[in-house]
Each structure stands twice: as structure tokens, then as C-alpha cells.
Tab-separated table of C-alpha atoms in Angstrom:
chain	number	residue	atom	x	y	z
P	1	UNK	CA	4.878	15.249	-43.711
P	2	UNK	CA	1.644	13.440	-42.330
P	3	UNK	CA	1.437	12.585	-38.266
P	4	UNK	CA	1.101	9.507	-37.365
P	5	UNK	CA	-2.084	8.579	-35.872
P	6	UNK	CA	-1.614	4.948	-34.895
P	7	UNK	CA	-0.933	5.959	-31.508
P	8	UNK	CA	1.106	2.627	-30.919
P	9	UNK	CA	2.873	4.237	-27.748
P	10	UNK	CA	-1.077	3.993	-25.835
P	11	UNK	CA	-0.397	-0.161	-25.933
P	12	UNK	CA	2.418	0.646	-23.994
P	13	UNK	CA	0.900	2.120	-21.023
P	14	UNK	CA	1.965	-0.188	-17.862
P	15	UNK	CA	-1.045	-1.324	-15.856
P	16	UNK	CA	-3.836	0.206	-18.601
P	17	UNK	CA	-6.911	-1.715	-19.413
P	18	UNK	CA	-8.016	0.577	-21.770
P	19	UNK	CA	-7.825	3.815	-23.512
P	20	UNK	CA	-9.809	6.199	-25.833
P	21	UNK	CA	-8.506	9.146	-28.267
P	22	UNK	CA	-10.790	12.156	-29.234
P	23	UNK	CA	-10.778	15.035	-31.613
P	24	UNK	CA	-13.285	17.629	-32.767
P	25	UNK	CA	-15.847	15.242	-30.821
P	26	UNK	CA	-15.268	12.333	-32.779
P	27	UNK	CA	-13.197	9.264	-31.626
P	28	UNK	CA	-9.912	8.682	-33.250
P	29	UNK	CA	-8.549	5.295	-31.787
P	30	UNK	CA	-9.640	3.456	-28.671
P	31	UNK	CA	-9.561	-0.080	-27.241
P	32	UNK	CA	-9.716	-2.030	-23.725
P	33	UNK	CA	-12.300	-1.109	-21.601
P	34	UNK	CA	-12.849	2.070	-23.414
P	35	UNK	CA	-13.691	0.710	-26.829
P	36	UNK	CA	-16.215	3.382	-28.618
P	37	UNK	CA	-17.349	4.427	-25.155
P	38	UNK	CA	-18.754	7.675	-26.330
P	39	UNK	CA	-20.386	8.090	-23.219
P	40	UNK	CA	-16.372	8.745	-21.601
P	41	UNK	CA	-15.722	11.138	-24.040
P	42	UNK	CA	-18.937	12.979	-23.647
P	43	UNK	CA	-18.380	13.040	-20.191
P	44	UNK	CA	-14.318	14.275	-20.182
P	45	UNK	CA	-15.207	17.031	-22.503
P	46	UNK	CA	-17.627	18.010	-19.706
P	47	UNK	CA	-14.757	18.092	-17.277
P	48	UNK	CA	-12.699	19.776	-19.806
P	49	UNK	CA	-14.991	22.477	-19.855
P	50	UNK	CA	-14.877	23.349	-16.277
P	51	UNK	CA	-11.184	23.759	-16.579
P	52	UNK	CA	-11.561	26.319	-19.548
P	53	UNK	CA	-9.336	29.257	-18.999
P	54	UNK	CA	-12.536	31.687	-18.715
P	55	UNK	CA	-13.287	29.637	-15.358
P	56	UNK	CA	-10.081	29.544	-13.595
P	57	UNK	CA	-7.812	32.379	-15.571
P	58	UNK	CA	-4.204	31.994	-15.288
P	59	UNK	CA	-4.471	28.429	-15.632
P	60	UNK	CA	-2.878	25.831	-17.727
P	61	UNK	CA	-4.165	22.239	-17.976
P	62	UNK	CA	-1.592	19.662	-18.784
P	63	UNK	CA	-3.035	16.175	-17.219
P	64	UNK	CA	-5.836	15.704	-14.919
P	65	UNK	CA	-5.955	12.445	-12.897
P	66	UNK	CA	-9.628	10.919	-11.739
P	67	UNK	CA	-9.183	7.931	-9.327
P	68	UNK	CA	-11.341	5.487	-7.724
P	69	UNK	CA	-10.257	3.209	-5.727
P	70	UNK	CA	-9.355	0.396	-8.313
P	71	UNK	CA	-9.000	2.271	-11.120
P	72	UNK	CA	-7.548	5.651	-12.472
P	73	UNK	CA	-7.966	7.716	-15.455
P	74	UNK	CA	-5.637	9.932	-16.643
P	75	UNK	CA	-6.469	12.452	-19.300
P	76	UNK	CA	-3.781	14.699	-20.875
P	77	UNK	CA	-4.177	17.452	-24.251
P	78	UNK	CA	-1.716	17.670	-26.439
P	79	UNK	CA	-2.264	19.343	-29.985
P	80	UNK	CA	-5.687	18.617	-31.379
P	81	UNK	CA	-6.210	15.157	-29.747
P	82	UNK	CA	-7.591	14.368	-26.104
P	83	UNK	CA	-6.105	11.275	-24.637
P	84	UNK	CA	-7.929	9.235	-21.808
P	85	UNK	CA	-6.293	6.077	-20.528
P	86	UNK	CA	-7.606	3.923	-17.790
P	87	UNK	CA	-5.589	2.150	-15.222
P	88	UNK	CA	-5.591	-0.535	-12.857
P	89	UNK	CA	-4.368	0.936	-9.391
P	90	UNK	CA	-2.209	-1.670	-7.198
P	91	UNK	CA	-3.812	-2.170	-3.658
């Protein structure tokens, strides 16, 4: 059995304007505002790294939220793929 890597469930998202899907530093899918934006993914795996168990032992990362004041991005593991979605926040 093959996964499925369409990642139709991302289009889904209510209120995104974008997301991007990574794996072994390569991007998988994206689209929106976070079309090929290499420079995102480059910069979450940066984050990623702080939160590395050998930093802050006893720890497990499931979704880490980054907002600004119009915007949000929410980026969650799971498996071997890194998901990053971008939001619009309601004022």
C-alpha cells in the first residue's frame, strides 16, 4: 500500500492563505502564499531545531503556533513530513 501524498485535506484549512509541506529538506506540496518559499522552510527547520529533545529533554513537540498580528502559522510533525500552514487571524 502507497500513502497518499496529495495532501487534499491542506485545501481544507478554514481561513488559510497558504501552506507548504517538507521532507528530508525538500518540498513536497505547497501553494497560497507559501508557494516554493524555501526561505519558510529553511527558516521552520531552524525553529525545529531549537525544540530538539537534546535542548529541552522530556519534551514532545506536537504543533507550534507563530502569530503576528494578522496572520498565524501553524506547524505540526507527523511521520516524515513537516506541515506549515498560514492563516488569516480575524480582528
Amino acid at each position: 500500500m502507497t500513502a497518499d501524498t496529495s495532501f487534499g485535506f491542506l485545501s481544507k484549512v478554514p481561513d488559510q492563505c497558504g501552506y507548504l509541506v517538507f521532507a528530508d529538506r525538500a518540498i513536497v506540496k505547497s501553494d497560497g502564499d507559501l508557494s516554493n518559499r524555501e526561505a519558510t522552510m529553511v527558516a521552520v527547520e531552524k525553529i525545529l531545531g531549537v525544540l530538539n529533545p537534546n535542548v529541552l529533554p522530556n519534551t514532545k513537540f506536537y504543533q507550534l503556533t507563530v502569530s503576528y498580528p494578522e496572520y498565524s502559522y501553524t506547524i505540526i510533525e507527523s511521520g516524515k513530513y513537516t506541515f506549515v500552514v498560514k492563516r488569516r487571524l480575524h480582528t
